[in-house]
Amino acid sequence: MTVTESVATTIRTIQAQVAALHAELPRNGLVVWTAGNVSARVPGADLLVIKPSGVSYDEITADNMVVTDLDANLVDGELAPSSDTAAHAYVYKHMPHVNGVVHTHSTYATAWSARAEPIPCVLTMIADEFGGEIPVGPFALIGDDSIGQGIVATLSGHRSPAVLMRNHGVFTIGASARAAVKAAVMCEDVARTVHIARQLGTPLPIEQRDVDSLYARYQNVYGQA
């Protein structure tokens, strides 16, 4: 595939951004060894930037970030792309509003996925970021776009930017790669808190009207204009 100079410049910028965002995964305790990945869509082209397969986090650089098309074919890079690339590519192909995807096996959220149990909306932080419960997606094998199909089927029409893929781990989406990383961090945090709450008793659900109010405030009012 031939890309224009402007797209090539954009790719270099995104490679630097995606490389830097990978540091947030170990920093926030979301990954071990080489597991997990961050990707970003390349605007103006049917391309994505993603971590290469099996590379340690302390070895990640902008230069070794790889570029693929939305069929997960390698377009640029010396290393093989992540084994999750087909899943990321499927999401970008079928969810045009998504510009960032993250995958982790963070401990508490993945424990919920092993039980195929959604994380209930019992915290204001869950209402704020996820707009309701964090849903569970279907079991799917790694290597093709089956996981991507499950992500899209589960999150289409859902306010949550996170899905717990059954027996696997967490995938998050966002309007940017940074937003998807934030969702992954928050998903693990609330998964841990709700787990602890259940050790103490039965967490109390938030009424739907309050969930809607909290979500609208956080998404539209919270932060700096």
Tab-separated table of C-alpha atoms in Angstrom:
chain	number	residue	atom	x	y	z
A	1	MET	CA	0.000	0.000	0.000
A	2	THR	CA	1.287	3.449	-0.944
A	3	VAL	CA	0.671	6.279	1.517
A	4	THR	CA	0.978	10.005	0.946
A	5	GLU	CA	3.641	12.045	2.717
A	6	SER	CA	0.996	13.648	4.929
A	7	VAL	CA	-0.305	10.226	6.019
A	8	ALA	CA	3.278	9.054	6.581
A	9	THR	CA	3.853	12.068	8.837
A	10	THR	CA	0.639	11.290	10.728
A	11	ILE	CA	1.728	7.674	11.146
A	12	ARG	CA	5.028	8.733	12.698
A	13	THR	CA	3.189	10.960	15.162
A	14	ILE	CA	0.765	8.174	16.090
A	15	GLN	CA	3.593	5.669	16.488
A	16	ALA	CA	5.161	7.953	19.095
A	17	GLN	CA	1.828	8.414	20.869
A	18	VAL	CA	1.017	4.692	20.925
A	19	ALA	CA	4.498	3.788	22.142
A	20	ALA	CA	4.170	6.284	25.002
A	21	LEU	CA	0.692	5.043	25.933
A	22	HIS	CA	1.962	1.481	26.316
A	23	ALA	CA	3.928	2.674	29.348
A	24	GLU	CA	0.624	3.392	31.109
A	25	LEU	CA	-0.303	-0.306	31.138
A	26	PRO	CA	2.480	-1.575	33.431
A	27	ARG	CA	2.466	1.734	35.330
A	28	ASN	CA	-1.156	1.087	36.288
A	29	GLY	CA	-0.675	-2.627	36.957
A	30	LEU	CA	-2.767	-3.780	33.999
A	31	VAL	CA	-0.296	-6.167	32.331
A	32	VAL	CA	2.456	-8.675	33.018
A	33	TRP	CA	5.408	-9.706	30.848
A	34	THR	CA	4.506	-8.907	27.191
A	35	ALA	CA	0.718	-9.329	27.398
A	36	GLY	CA	-1.618	-6.507	26.408
A	37	ASN	CA	-1.574	-3.900	23.691
A	38	VAL	CA	-2.689	-0.451	22.592
A	39	SER	CA	-3.612	0.527	19.050
A	40	ALA	CA	-4.741	3.689	17.284
A	41	ARG	CA	-6.505	4.329	14.020
A	42	VAL	CA	-4.639	6.353	11.405
A	43	PRO	CA	-7.063	9.109	10.350
A	44	GLY	CA	-7.506	9.512	6.637
A	45	ALA	CA	-6.372	5.968	5.860
A	46	ASP	CA	-7.642	2.445	6.504
A	47	LEU	CA	-4.665	1.754	8.750
A	48	LEU	CA	-3.843	1.218	12.413
A	49	VAL	CA	-0.726	1.375	14.571
A	50	ILE	CA	-0.181	-1.374	17.149
A	51	LYS	CA	2.456	-2.973	19.360
A	52	PRO	CA	4.540	-5.780	17.821
A	53	SER	CA	4.027	-9.287	19.164
A	54	GLY	CA	5.989	-10.478	22.188
A	55	VAL	CA	8.024	-7.317	22.736
A	56	SER	CA	8.752	-6.306	26.337
A	57	TYR	CA	7.310	-3.022	27.528
A	58	ASP	CA	10.756	-1.615	28.284
A	59	GLU	CA	11.745	-2.297	24.670
A	60	ILE	CA	8.807	-0.507	23.063
A	61	THR	CA	9.732	2.503	20.945
A	62	ALA	CA	8.032	4.567	18.290
A	63	ASP	CA	10.312	2.948	15.718
A	64	ASN	CA	9.140	-0.601	16.434
A	65	MET	CA	5.424	0.168	16.393
A	66	VAL	CA	3.926	-1.597	13.370
A	67	VAL	CA	1.307	-0.485	10.875
A	68	THR	CA	-1.360	-2.752	9.419
A	69	ASP	CA	-4.418	-2.338	7.259
A	70	LEU	CA	-7.931	-3.058	8.544
A	71	ASP	CA	-7.605	-6.674	7.427
A	72	ALA	CA	-4.627	-7.022	9.805
A	73	ASN	CA	-2.095	-7.239	6.973
A	74	LEU	CA	1.319	-5.774	7.774
A	75	VAL	CA	1.902	-2.520	5.891
A	76	ASP	CA	4.993	-1.163	7.599
A	77	GLY	CA	7.362	-2.458	10.271
A	78	GLU	CA	10.157	-4.940	10.787
A	79	LEU	CA	8.350	-7.038	13.419
A	80	ALA	CA	5.214	-9.162	13.399
A	81	PRO	CA	2.160	-7.327	14.732
A	82	SER	CA	0.376	-8.299	17.946
A	83	SER	CA	-1.591	-11.548	17.852
A	84	ASP	CA	-4.650	-9.416	18.714
A	85	THR	CA	-4.316	-7.255	15.603
A	86	ALA	CA	-7.203	-8.924	13.767
A	87	ALA	CA	-9.508	-8.142	16.696
A	88	HIS	CA	-8.436	-4.486	16.758
A	89	ALA	CA	-8.769	-4.210	12.976
A	90	TYR	CA	-12.302	-5.649	13.026
A	91	VAL	CA	-13.341	-3.067	15.612
A	92	TYR	CA	-11.986	-0.182	13.527
A	93	LYS	CA	-13.615	-1.526	10.389
A	94	HIS	CA	-17.047	-1.851	11.996
A	95	MET	CA	-17.057	0.984	14.553
A	96	PRO	CA	-16.005	4.113	12.650
A	97	HIS	CA	-16.287	6.335	15.752
A	98	VAL	CA	-13.560	4.313	17.511
A	99	ASN	CA	-10.005	5.614	17.184
A	100	GLY	CA	-8.287	3.652	19.949
A	101	VAL	CA	-8.438	0.075	21.265
A	102	VAL	CA	-6.735	-1.435	24.316
A	103	HIS	CA	-6.458	-5.023	25.493
A	104	THR	CA	-5.320	-6.147	28.947
A	105	HIS	CA	-5.530	-9.158	31.238
A	106	SER	CA	-5.763	-6.964	34.333
A	107	THR	CA	-6.306	-9.166	37.383
A	108	TYR	CA	-9.646	-8.159	38.860
A	109	ALA	CA	-11.477	-7.380	35.623
A	110	THR	CA	-10.221	-10.616	34.083
A	111	ALA	CA	-11.444	-12.507	37.148
A	112	TRP	CA	-14.930	-11.169	36.437
A	113	SER	CA	-14.557	-12.301	32.822
A	114	ALA	CA	-13.611	-15.805	33.993
A	115	ARG	CA	-16.978	-15.960	35.757
A	116	ALA	CA	-18.767	-14.461	32.726
A	117	GLU	CA	-20.291	-11.920	35.081
A	118	PRO	CA	-20.874	-8.255	34.198
A	119	ILE	CA	-19.587	-5.695	36.678
A	120	PRO	CA	-22.765	-4.114	38.101
A	121	CYS	CA	-23.261	-0.369	38.237
A	122	VAL	CA	-22.897	0.091	41.986
A	123	LEU	CA	-20.379	2.976	42.000
A	124	THR	CA	-20.676	6.511	40.705
A	125	MET	CA	-17.391	5.971	38.851
A	126	ILE	CA	-19.001	3.112	36.905
A	127	ALA	CA	-21.964	5.325	36.013
A	128	ASP	CA	-19.613	8.160	35.027
A	129	GLU	CA	-17.290	6.258	32.711
A	130	PHE	CA	-19.318	3.243	31.617
A	131	GLY	CA	-22.924	4.479	31.741
A	132	GLY	CA	-24.137	1.270	33.387
A	133	GLU	CA	-22.819	-2.229	33.943
A	134	ILE	CA	-19.639	-3.351	32.224
A	135	PRO	CA	-20.840	-6.149	29.929
A	136	VAL	CA	-19.440	-9.594	29.169
A	137	GLY	CA	-18.659	-10.618	25.600
A	138	PRO	CA	-18.579	-14.167	24.208
A	139	PHE	CA	-15.705	-16.614	24.374
A	140	ALA	CA	-13.563	-16.522	21.232
A	141	LEU	CA	-10.191	-17.930	20.233
A	142	ILE	CA	-7.209	-15.669	19.570
A	143	GLY	CA	-5.734	-15.288	16.093
A	144	ASP	CA	-8.520	-14.206	13.760
A	145	ASP	CA	-11.271	-11.604	13.969
A	146	SER	CA	-13.583	-13.705	16.188
A	147	ILE	CA	-12.741	-11.620	19.251
A	148	GLY	CA	-13.353	-8.441	17.274
A	149	GLN	CA	-16.756	-9.740	16.244
A	150	GLY	CA	-17.607	-10.359	19.888
A	151	ILE	CA	-16.438	-6.884	20.915
A	152	VAL	CA	-18.500	-5.188	18.224
A	153	ALA	CA	-21.602	-7.287	18.893
A	154	THR	CA	-21.430	-6.570	22.629
A	155	LEU	CA	-20.575	-2.862	22.573
A	156	SER	CA	-22.682	-1.740	19.609
A	157	GLY	CA	-25.447	0.398	21.082
A	158	HIS	CA	-23.920	0.098	24.582
A	159	ARG	CA	-22.569	3.089	26.503
A	160	SER	CA	-19.712	1.116	28.041
A	161	PRO	CA	-16.289	1.587	26.419
A	162	ALA	CA	-15.195	-1.700	28.036
A	163	VAL	CA	-16.127	-5.319	27.510
A	164	LEU	CA	-15.044	-8.343	29.535
A	165	MET	CA	-14.388	-11.028	26.939
A	166	ARG	CA	-15.297	-14.305	28.601
A	167	ASN	CA	-12.340	-16.355	29.927
A	168	HIS	CA	-9.924	-13.899	28.330
A	169	GLY	CA	-9.674	-10.323	29.516
A	170	VAL	CA	-10.590	-6.713	28.901
A	171	PHE	CA	-10.958	-4.795	25.658
A	172	THR	CA	-11.683	-1.082	25.714
A	173	ILE	CA	-12.474	1.400	22.975
A	174	GLY	CA	-12.293	5.161	22.792
A	175	ALA	CA	-12.476	8.271	20.661
A	176	SER	CA	-8.679	8.233	21.023
A	177	ALA	CA	-6.098	5.687	22.115
A	178	ARG	CA	-5.623	7.687	25.318
A	179	ALA	CA	-9.359	7.482	26.065
A	180	ALA	CA	-9.242	3.714	25.579
A	181	VAL	CA	-6.282	3.465	27.984
A	182	LYS	CA	-8.201	5.535	30.543
A	183	ALA	CA	-11.183	3.187	30.239
A	184	ALA	CA	-8.906	0.179	30.819
A	185	VAL	CA	-7.433	1.779	33.949
A	186	MET	CA	-10.858	2.650	35.320
A	187	CYS	CA	-12.268	-0.792	34.458
A	188	GLU	CA	-9.648	-2.503	36.599
A	189	ASP	CA	-10.132	-0.023	39.431
A	190	VAL	CA	-13.901	-0.546	39.667
A	191	ALA	CA	-13.560	-4.316	39.185
A	192	ARG	CA	-11.321	-4.409	42.269
A	193	THR	CA	-13.572	-2.131	44.339
A	194	VAL	CA	-16.761	-4.042	43.535
A	195	HIS	CA	-15.015	-7.336	44.324
A	196	ILE	CA	-14.026	-5.976	47.748
A	197	ALA	CA	-17.536	-4.628	48.320
A	198	ARG	CA	-18.960	-8.096	47.683
A	199	GLN	CA	-16.699	-9.538	50.358
A	200	LEU	CA	-18.397	-7.175	52.814
A	201	GLY	CA	-21.953	-7.823	51.682
A	202	THR	CA	-24.257	-7.030	48.794
A	203	PRO	CA	-23.381	-3.849	46.858
A	204	LEU	CA	-26.338	-1.529	46.329
A	205	PRO	CA	-27.257	-0.722	42.721
A	206	ILE	CA	-27.648	2.868	41.558
A	207	GLU	CA	-31.073	3.723	40.187
A	208	GLN	CA	-31.179	4.101	36.414
A	209	ARG	CA	-32.226	7.760	36.461
A	210	ASP	CA	-29.214	8.542	38.630
A	211	VAL	CA	-26.930	6.508	36.367
A	212	ASP	CA	-28.161	8.535	33.410
A	213	SER	CA	-27.637	11.812	35.265
A	214	LEU	CA	-24.136	10.893	36.420
A	215	TYR	CA	-23.133	9.714	32.935
A	216	ALA	CA	-24.425	12.884	31.257
A	217	ARG	CA	-22.614	15.117	33.753
A	218	TYR	CA	-19.311	13.278	33.491
A	219	GLN	CA	-19.360	13.039	29.709
A	220	ASN	CA	-20.511	16.592	29.030
A	221	VAL	CA	-19.651	18.811	32.009
A	222	TYR	CA	-16.755	17.309	33.970
A	223	GLY	CA	-13.252	18.643	33.305
A	224	GLN	CA	-12.046	21.755	31.518
A	225	ALA	CA	-13.910	23.208	28.584
